[in-house]
């Protein structure tokens, strides 16, 4: 059985250095280098789509992987339709 292949992209999601540093710090806190940030869309209805984030350990076959400075973000194909061209950034204020 062949193992699934994963696509690693530099764009169309702009994963900033600040966001990558935050993801890397969360991973370091958990002491698990296999952790990644999953960005996904849920819901719909009256309030529209919800953009959600969670820490993930695994990847699905349809996931797109965005990597910057050693930190990885996963986005499934369906969610990518809605975040295409977006910027993932982090500000601490």
Coordinates of C-alpha atoms in Angstrom, one line a residue:
X1 CA 0.0 0.0 0.0
X2 CA 1.4 3.4 -1.0
X3 CA 1.6 6.0 1.7
X4 CA -0.3 9.2 0.9
X5 CA 1.6 12.2 -0.5
X6 CA 1.3 15.6 0.9
X7 CA 1.6 18.9 -0.8
X8 CA 3.7 21.6 0.8
X9 CA 3.1 25.1 -0.4
X10 CA 4.6 28.5 0.1
X11 CA 1.4 30.3 -1.0
X12 CA -1.6 31.1 -1.5
X13 CA -1.8 31.5 2.3
X14 CA 0.6 34.1 3.6
X15 CA 1.9 32.6 6.9
X16 CA 3.8 35.4 8.5
X17 CA 7.0 35.2 10.5
X18 CA 5.1 36.4 13.6
X19 CA 2.5 33.6 13.2
X20 CA 5.2 31.0 12.6
X21 CA 7.0 32.1 15.8
X22 CA 3.8 31.8 17.8
X23 CA 3.1 28.3 16.4
X24 CA 6.7 27.3 17.1
X25 CA 6.4 28.6 20.7
X26 CA 3.1 26.6 21.2
X27 CA 4.8 23.5 19.9
X28 CA 7.8 24.0 22.2
X29 CA 5.5 24.4 25.2
X30 CA 4.0 21.0 24.4
X31 CA 7.4 19.4 23.8
X32 CA 5.9 17.6 20.7
X33 CA 7.6 18.5 17.4
X34 CA 4.9 16.7 15.5
X35 CA 2.3 19.3 16.4
X36 CA 0.9 21.6 13.6
X37 CA -1.7 24.3 13.6
X38 CA -4.9 23.4 11.7
X39 CA -6.9 26.2 10.2
X40 CA -10.4 25.3 9.0
X41 CA -13.8 26.6 8.2
X42 CA -17.0 25.5 10.0
X43 CA -20.6 26.5 10.2
X44 CA -22.4 28.8 7.9
X45 CA -26.0 29.9 8.5
X46 CA -27.0 33.3 9.7
X47 CA -23.6 34.4 11.1
X48 CA -21.6 33.1 8.2
X49 CA -18.6 30.9 8.3
X50 CA -16.4 30.5 11.4
X51 CA -12.7 30.5 11.0
X52 CA -11.2 28.1 13.5
X53 CA -7.8 27.0 14.7
X54 CA -6.7 24.0 16.7
X55 CA -3.5 22.1 17.3
X56 CA -3.2 18.8 15.4
X57 CA -0.8 15.9 15.4
X58 CA -1.7 14.3 12.1
X59 CA -2.4 15.2 8.6
X60 CA -5.1 14.1 6.3
X61 CA -4.5 13.2 2.7
X62 CA -6.3 16.3 1.4
X63 CA -4.4 18.7 3.6
X64 CA -2.3 21.4 2.2
X65 CA 0.8 22.2 4.3
X66 CA 2.2 25.7 4.7
X67 CA 5.6 25.9 6.4
X68 CA 7.6 28.8 7.6
X69 CA 10.6 28.8 9.9
X70 CA 9.9 25.2 10.9
X71 CA 6.3 25.8 11.9
X72 CA 3.5 24.1 9.9
X73 CA -0.1 25.0 9.2
X74 CA -2.6 22.5 7.8
X75 CA -5.6 23.6 5.7
X76 CA -8.0 21.1 4.1
X77 CA -9.0 21.5 0.5
X78 CA -12.5 22.7 1.3
X79 CA -11.3 25.3 3.8
X80 CA -8.7 26.5 1.3
X81 CA -11.4 27.7 -1.0
X82 CA -12.3 30.3 1.7
X83 CA -8.9 31.2 3.0
X84 CA -7.2 31.4 -0.4
X85 CA -5.3 34.7 -0.5
X86 CA -5.5 35.3 3.2
X87 CA -2.8 36.2 5.7
X88 CA -2.3 34.2 8.9
X89 CA -0.6 36.6 11.3
X90 CA -0.2 36.9 15.1
X91 CA -0.1 40.1 17.2
X92 CA 0.3 40.2 21.0
X93 CA -1.1 43.4 22.3

